[in-house]
PDB file of C-alpha atoms in Angstrom:
ATOM      1  CA  UNK A 185     148.425  25.312  56.274  1.00 61.00           C
ATOM      2  CA  UNK A 186     152.061  26.231  56.450  1.00 58.00           C
ATOM      3  CA  UNK A 187     154.069  25.991  59.603  1.00 62.00           C
ATOM      4  CA  UNK A 188     157.158  28.003  60.325  1.00 56.00           C
ATOM      5  CA  UNK A 189     159.496  26.812  62.894  1.00 59.00           C
ATOM      6  CA  UNK A 190     162.522  28.548  64.185  1.00 55.00           C
ATOM      7  CA  UNK A 191     165.600  26.563  64.416  1.00 58.00           C
ATOM      8  CA  UNK A 192     167.719  26.838  67.393  1.00 57.00           C
ATOM      9  CA  UNK A 193     171.331  26.161  67.121  1.00 55.00           C
ATOM     10  CA  UNK A 194     172.578  23.492  69.362  1.00 56.00           C
ATOM     11  CA  UNK A 195     176.096  24.822  69.366  1.00 57.00           C
ATOM     12  CA  UNK A 196     177.188  26.853  72.417  1.00 57.00           C
ATOM     13  CA  UNK A 197     177.466  30.578  72.034  1.00 58.00           C
ATOM     14  CA  UNK A 198     180.933  31.991  71.709  1.00 57.00           C
ATOM     15  CA  UNK A 199     181.703  35.107  73.745  1.00 55.00           C
ATOM     16  CA  UNK A 200     181.967  38.168  71.602  1.00 55.00           C
ATOM     17  CA  UNK A 201     184.122  41.209  72.517  1.00 55.00           C
ATOM     18  CA  UNK A 202     181.008  43.207  73.458  1.00 55.00           C
ATOM     19  CA  UNK A 203     180.072  40.684  76.093  1.00 56.00           C
ATOM     20  CA  UNK A 204     183.525  40.333  77.577  1.00 62.00           C
ATOM     21  CA  UNK A 205     183.665  43.729  79.423  1.00 75.00           C
ATOM     22  CA  UNK A 206     186.882  45.638  80.076  1.00 80.00           C
ATOM     23  CA  UNK A 207     190.264  44.045  80.098  1.00 88.00           C
ATOM     24  CA  UNK A 208     192.745  44.630  82.891  1.00 88.00           C
ATOM     25  CA  UNK A 209     194.944  46.741  80.592  1.00 89.00           C
ATOM     26  CA  UNK A 210     192.012  49.025  79.768  1.00 89.00           C
ATOM     27  CA  UNK A 211     191.152  49.470  83.456  1.00 89.00           C
ATOM     28  CA  UNK A 212     194.768  50.248  84.352  1.00 90.00           C
ATOM     29  CA  UNK A 213     195.033  52.759  81.493  1.00 92.00           C
ATOM     30  CA  UNK A 214     191.857  54.503  82.615  1.00 91.00           C
ATOM     31  CA  UNK A 215     193.079  54.635  86.225  1.00 93.00           C
ATOM     32  CA  UNK A 216     196.415  56.047  85.080  1.00 93.00           C
ATOM     33  CA  UNK A 217     194.690  58.767  83.050  1.00 94.00           C
ATOM     34  CA  UNK A 218     192.342  59.651  85.918  1.00 93.00           C
ATOM     35  CA  UNK A 219     195.259  59.766  88.343  1.00 93.00           C
ATOM     36  CA  UNK A 220     197.259  62.026  86.009  1.00 93.00           C
ATOM     37  CA  UNK A 221     194.347  64.436  85.641  1.00 93.00           C
ATOM     38  CA  UNK A 222     193.858  64.413  89.423  1.00 93.00           C
ATOM     39  CA  UNK A 223     197.536  65.228  90.002  1.00 93.00           C
ATOM     40  CA  UNK A 224     197.411  68.055  87.465  1.00 93.00           C
ATOM     41  CA  UNK A 225     194.317  69.519  89.124  1.00 93.00           C
ATOM     42  CA  UNK A 226     195.945  69.258  92.563  1.00 93.00           C
ATOM     43  CA  UNK A 227     199.072  71.000  91.257  1.00 93.00           C
ATOM     44  CA  UNK A 228     197.022  73.782  89.667  1.00 93.00           C
ATOM     45  CA  UNK A 229     195.051  74.238  92.883  1.00 92.00           C
ATOM     46  CA  UNK A 230     198.242  74.495  94.957  1.00 93.00           C
ATOM     47  CA  UNK A 231     199.706  77.019  92.535  1.00 93.00           C
ATOM     48  CA  UNK A 232     196.507  79.076  92.596  1.00 93.00           C
ATOM     49  CA  UNK A 233     196.519  79.130  96.404  1.00 91.00           C
ATOM     50  CA  UNK A 234     200.166  80.240  96.437  1.00 88.00           C
ATOM     51  CA  UNK A 235     199.608  82.988  93.864  1.00 90.00           C
ATOM     52  CA  UNK A 236     196.480  84.199  95.675  1.00 90.00           C
ATOM     53  CA  UNK A 237     198.415  84.332  98.955  1.00 87.00           C
ATOM     54  CA  UNK A 238     201.203  86.368  97.372  1.00 89.00           C
ATOM     55  CA  UNK A 239     198.733  88.763  95.768  1.00 91.00           C
ATOM     56  CA  UNK A 240     196.917  89.227  99.068  1.00 92.00           C
ATOM     57  CA  UNK A 241     200.192  89.860 100.896  1.00 91.00           C
ATOM     58  CA  UNK A 242     201.259  92.427  98.264  1.00 93.00           C
ATOM     59  CA  UNK A 243     197.870  94.159  98.524  1.00 94.00           C
ATOM     60  CA  UNK A 244     198.149  94.425 102.327  1.00 94.00           C
ATOM     61  CA  UNK A 245     201.724  95.699 102.090  1.00 95.00           C
ATOM     62  CA  UNK A 246     200.762  98.302  99.477  1.00 95.00           C
ATOM     63  CA  UNK A 247     197.829  99.494 101.594  1.00 95.00           C
ATOM     64  CA  UNK A 248     200.109  99.822 104.639  1.00 96.00           C
ATOM     65  CA  UNK A 249     202.650 101.838 102.643  1.00 95.00           C
ATOM     66  CA  UNK A 250     199.991 104.102 101.118  1.00 96.00           C
ATOM     67  CA  UNK A 251     198.423 104.720 104.520  1.00 95.00           C
ATOM     68  CA  UNK A 252     201.699 105.832 106.067  1.00 95.00           C
ATOM     69  CA  UNK A 253     202.662 107.937 103.053  1.00 95.00           C
ATOM     70  CA  UNK A 254     199.317 109.752 103.214  1.00 94.00           C
ATOM     71  CA  UNK A 255     199.773 110.386 106.935  1.00 93.00           C
ATOM     72  CA  UNK A 256     203.248 111.806 106.361  1.00 93.00           C
ATOM     73  CA  UNK A 257     202.044 113.949 103.466  1.00 92.00           C
ATOM     74  CA  UNK A 258     199.256 115.285 105.669  1.00 89.00           C
ATOM     75  CA  UNK A 259     201.663 116.695 108.270  1.00 89.00           C
ATOM     76  CA  UNK A 260     202.322 120.460 108.166  1.00 85.00           C
ATOM     77  CA  UNK A 261     205.431 121.674 106.389  1.00 79.00           C
ATOM     78  CA  UNK A 262     204.821 125.228 105.306  1.00 73.00           C
ATOM     79  CA  UNK A 263     206.358 128.687 105.209  1.00 67.00           C
ATOM     80  CA  UNK A 264     204.230 130.289 107.904  1.00 56.00           C
ATOM     81  CA  UNK A 265     202.636 133.677 107.604  1.00 53.00           C
ATOM     82  CA  UNK A 266     203.542 135.877 104.659  1.00 49.00           C
ATOM     83  CA  UNK A 267     204.983 138.512 107.009  1.00 48.00           C
ATOM     84  CA  UNK A 268     207.277 136.152 108.918  1.00 50.00           C
ATOM     85  CA  UNK A 269     210.116 133.943 107.773  1.00 45.00           C
ATOM     86  CA  UNK A 270     209.563 131.220 110.414  1.00 49.00           C
ATOM     87  CA  UNK A 271     208.567 127.886 109.019  1.00 61.00           C
ATOM     88  CA  UNK A 272     205.568 125.967 110.260  1.00 68.00           C
ATOM     89  CA  UNK A 273     206.726 122.370 110.483  1.00 79.00           C
ATOM     90  CA  UNK A 274     205.216 119.408 112.280  1.00 84.00           C
ATOM     91  CA  UNK A 275     208.117 117.974 114.234  1.00 83.00           C
ATOM     92  CA  UNK A 276     206.144 116.476 117.089  1.00 87.00           C
ATOM     93  CA  UNK A 277     203.641 113.966 115.672  1.00 89.00           C
ATOM     94  CA  UNK A 278     204.303 110.309 116.431  1.00 90.00           C
ATOM     95  CA  UNK A 279     202.991 108.100 113.621  1.00 90.00           C
ATOM     96  CA  UNK A 280     204.491 104.850 114.963  1.00 89.00           C
ATOM     97  CA  UNK A 281     201.500 104.121 117.206  1.00 87.00           C
ATOM     98  CA  UNK A 282     197.983 102.907 116.579  1.00 86.00           C
ATOM     99  CA  UNK A 283     196.895 106.490 115.887  1.00 88.00           C
ATOM    100  CA  UNK A 284     198.859 109.748 115.502  1.00 88.00           C
ATOM    101  CA  UNK A 285     199.979 111.134 118.851  1.00 89.00           C
ATOM    102  CA  UNK A 286     202.350 113.748 120.239  1.00 89.00           C
ATOM    103  CA  UNK A 287     205.946 113.104 121.219  1.00 88.00           C
ATOM    104  CA  UNK A 288     207.267 111.861 117.889  1.00 87.00           C
ATOM    105  CA  UNK A 289     209.502 113.087 115.103  1.00 88.00           C
ATOM    106  CA  UNK A 290     206.840 114.266 112.630  1.00 89.00           C
ATOM    107  CA  UNK A 291     208.631 115.472 109.504  1.00 89.00           C
ATOM    108  CA  UNK A 292     212.046 115.788 111.159  1.00 88.00           C
ATOM    109  CA  UNK A 293     214.888 114.394 109.074  1.00 90.00           C
ATOM    110  CA  UNK A 294     215.333 110.726 109.957  1.00 92.00           C
ATOM    111  CA  UNK A 295     218.531 108.730 110.384  1.00 92.00           C
ATOM    112  CA  UNK A 296     219.994 107.409 107.115  1.00 91.00           C
ATOM    113  CA  UNK A 297     219.412 103.771 108.103  1.00 91.00           C
ATOM    114  CA  UNK A 298     215.715 104.300 108.930  1.00 91.00           C
ATOM    115  CA  UNK A 299     214.627 102.121 105.978  1.00 91.00           C
ATOM    116  CA  UNK A 300     216.951  99.241 106.833  1.00 88.00           C
ATOM    117  CA  UNK A 301     216.645  98.936 110.640  1.00 88.00           C
ATOM    118  CA  UNK A 302     213.755  99.357 113.059  1.00 87.00           C
ATOM    119  CA  UNK A 303     214.308 102.919 114.262  1.00 88.00           C
ATOM    120  CA  UNK A 304     212.068 104.171 117.092  1.00 89.00           C
ATOM    121  CA  UNK A 305     209.672 106.782 115.734  1.00 91.00           C
ATOM    122  CA  UNK A 306     210.254 105.618 112.159  1.00 93.00           C
ATOM    123  CA  UNK A 307     208.970 102.031 112.174  1.00 92.00           C
ATOM    124  CA  UNK A 308     206.053  99.914 113.294  1.00 93.00           C
ATOM    125  CA  UNK A 309     204.651  96.400 112.851  1.00 94.00           C
ATOM    126  CA  UNK A 310     201.386  94.917 111.590  1.00 95.00           C
ATOM    127  CA  UNK A 311     199.803  91.475 111.635  1.00 93.00           C
ATOM    128  CA  UNK A 312     198.895  89.451 108.539  1.00 91.00           C
ATOM    129  CA  UNK A 313     195.701  91.460 108.012  1.00 92.00           C
ATOM    130  CA  UNK A 314     197.501  94.803 108.207  1.00 93.00           C
ATOM    131  CA  UNK A 315     196.369  95.699 111.723  1.00 94.00           C
ATOM    132  CA  UNK A 316     198.906  97.641 113.798  1.00 94.00           C
ATOM    133  CA  UNK A 317     200.377  95.555 116.638  1.00 94.00           C
ATOM    134  CA  UNK A 318     203.406  97.467 117.897  1.00 91.00           C
ATOM    135  CA  UNK A 319     206.474  99.571 117.283  1.00 90.00           C
ATOM    136  CA  UNK A 320     210.016  99.850 118.506  1.00 83.00           C
ATOM    137  CA  UNK A 321     213.325  98.103 117.911  1.00 81.00           C
ATOM    138  CA  UNK A 322     212.072  94.558 118.670  1.00 85.00           C
ATOM    139  CA  UNK A 323     209.602  92.513 116.649  1.00 88.00           C
ATOM    140  CA  UNK A 324     206.386  91.957 118.639  1.00 90.00           C
ATOM    141  CA  UNK A 325     204.741  88.506 118.659  1.00 91.00           C
ATOM    142  CA  UNK A 326     202.337  87.993 115.778  1.00 90.00           C
ATOM    143  CA  UNK A 327     204.032  90.541 113.512  1.00 92.00           C
ATOM    144  CA  UNK A 328     203.837  89.685 109.820  1.00 92.00           C
ATOM    145  CA  UNK A 329     204.910  93.027 108.318  1.00 94.00           C
ATOM    146  CA  UNK A 330     207.369  95.762 109.229  1.00 93.00           C
ATOM    147  CA  UNK A 331     206.757  99.302 108.001  1.00 95.00           C
ATOM    148  CA  UNK A 332     209.630 101.808 107.989  1.00 94.00           C
ATOM    149  CA  UNK A 333     209.807 105.374 106.710  1.00 95.00           C
ATOM    150  CA  UNK A 334     212.476 107.965 106.089  1.00 95.00           C
ATOM    151  CA  UNK A 335     212.382 111.733 105.729  1.00 94.00           C
ATOM    152  CA  UNK A 336     215.316 113.445 104.005  1.00 93.00           C
ATOM    153  CA  UNK A 337     216.048 116.882 102.641  1.00 90.00           C
ATOM    154  CA  UNK A 338     216.322 117.181  98.881  1.00 89.00           C
ATOM    155  CA  UNK A 339     219.875 118.489  98.319  1.00 86.00           C
ATOM    156  CA  UNK A 340     219.035 120.822  95.434  1.00 83.00           C
ATOM    157  CA  UNK A 341     216.389 122.855  97.303  1.00 80.00           C
ATOM    158  CA  UNK A 342     215.304 123.765 100.808  1.00 78.00           C
ATOM    159  CA  UNK A 343     211.643 123.747  99.785  1.00 80.00           C
ATOM    160  CA  UNK A 344     211.348 119.969  99.346  1.00 87.00           C
ATOM    161  CA  UNK A 345     211.486 116.866 101.496  1.00 90.00           C
ATOM    162  CA  UNK A 346     211.946 113.334 100.171  1.00 93.00           C
ATOM    163  CA  UNK A 347     209.502 110.949 101.860  1.00 95.00           C
ATOM    164  CA  UNK A 348     209.969 107.176 101.539  1.00 96.00           C
ATOM    165  CA  UNK A 349     207.968 104.297 103.018  1.00 96.00           C
ATOM    166  CA  UNK A 350     209.067 100.651 102.915  1.00 95.00           C
ATOM    167  CA  UNK A 351     206.866  97.709 103.914  1.00 95.00           C
ATOM    168  CA  UNK A 352     208.332  94.212 104.044  1.00 93.00           C
ATOM    169  CA  UNK A 353     207.534  90.827 105.552  1.00 92.00           C
ATOM    170  CA  UNK A 354     209.003  90.178 108.973  1.00 88.00           C
ATOM    171  CA  UNK A 355     211.828  87.666 109.033  1.00 76.00           C
ATOM    172  CA  UNK A 356     210.569  84.902 111.383  1.00 67.00           C
ATOM    173  CA  UNK A 357     214.051  84.535 112.877  1.00 65.00           C
ATOM    174  CA  UNK A 358     213.993  88.186 113.964  1.00 58.00           C
ATOM    175  CA  UNK A 359     217.292  88.885 112.207  1.00 58.00           C
ATOM    176  CA  UNK A 360     217.886  92.141 110.407  1.00 55.00           C
ATOM    177  CA  UNK A 361     218.105  91.809 106.657  1.00 59.00           C
ATOM    178  CA  UNK A 362     217.980  93.844 103.498  1.00 61.00           C
ATOM    179  CA  UNK A 363     214.591  94.441 101.922  1.00 68.00           C
ATOM    180  CA  UNK A 364     213.234  91.387 100.136  1.00 79.00           C
ATOM    181  CA  UNK A 365     212.383  91.341  96.457  1.00 79.00           C
ATOM    182  CA  UNK A 366     208.676  91.452  97.337  1.00 84.00           C
ATOM    183  CA  UNK A 367     208.951  94.558  99.530  1.00 91.00           C
ATOM    184  CA  UNK A 368     206.767  97.557  98.710  1.00 94.00           C
ATOM    185  CA  UNK A 369     208.561 100.896  98.544  1.00 95.00           C
ATOM    186  CA  UNK A 370     206.780 104.188  97.868  1.00 95.00           C
ATOM    187  CA  UNK A 371     208.575 107.521  97.460  1.00 95.00           C
ATOM    188  CA  UNK A 372     207.403 111.051  96.921  1.00 94.00           C
ATOM    189  CA  UNK A 373     208.442 114.646  97.460  1.00 93.00           C
ATOM    190  CA  UNK A 374     206.708 117.044  99.831  1.00 90.00           C
ATOM    191  CA  UNK A 375     207.002 120.749  99.020  1.00 85.00           C
ATOM    192  CA  UNK A 376     206.547 123.724 101.281  1.00 80.00           C
ATOM    193  CA  UNK A 377     203.292 125.584 101.084  1.00 67.00           C
ATOM    194  CA  UNK A 378     202.409 129.073 102.240  1.00 61.00           C
ATOM    195  CA  UNK A 379     200.183 129.030 105.295  1.00 54.00           C
TER     196      UNK A 379
END
């Protein structure tokens, strides 16, 4: 009969690198890398929020400008009956309120500065969502956007009107200023039509 015996070493085990765990330098390096990635993600998130806010603001401003331009283009500016020379022109619709009303300027030629200052009958204000909140020469509380429009005769012909709409953010200080670089400005020409 043969006996096999296992020999155990009487010497103490030495710690190998696999048993030692992580060193302080490795932990600090990992924390630094995680922190850097976290900061990059936070920066990207902030930038995305800013860009989304700008895009939303531009979309609201464009919608406000298009709405007013369509309203102005929908007003009558024709030649009248074929047998008469009198023009049929809407010079009484007020578009500066919540809905079109009487007592306004319609398609009457506006003052030259109508796009740069808040001219009664040619400007109104909206909140951050684009909802109308007031008109007139003073900025109402809660106004985020100012919408101004101008009607001018085209010098080369009597059969055309130049129609311009400008929408800009309201200056929180209430001061008058030139249009900002982010302002939306739409222009078109309205021609006379036979009634």
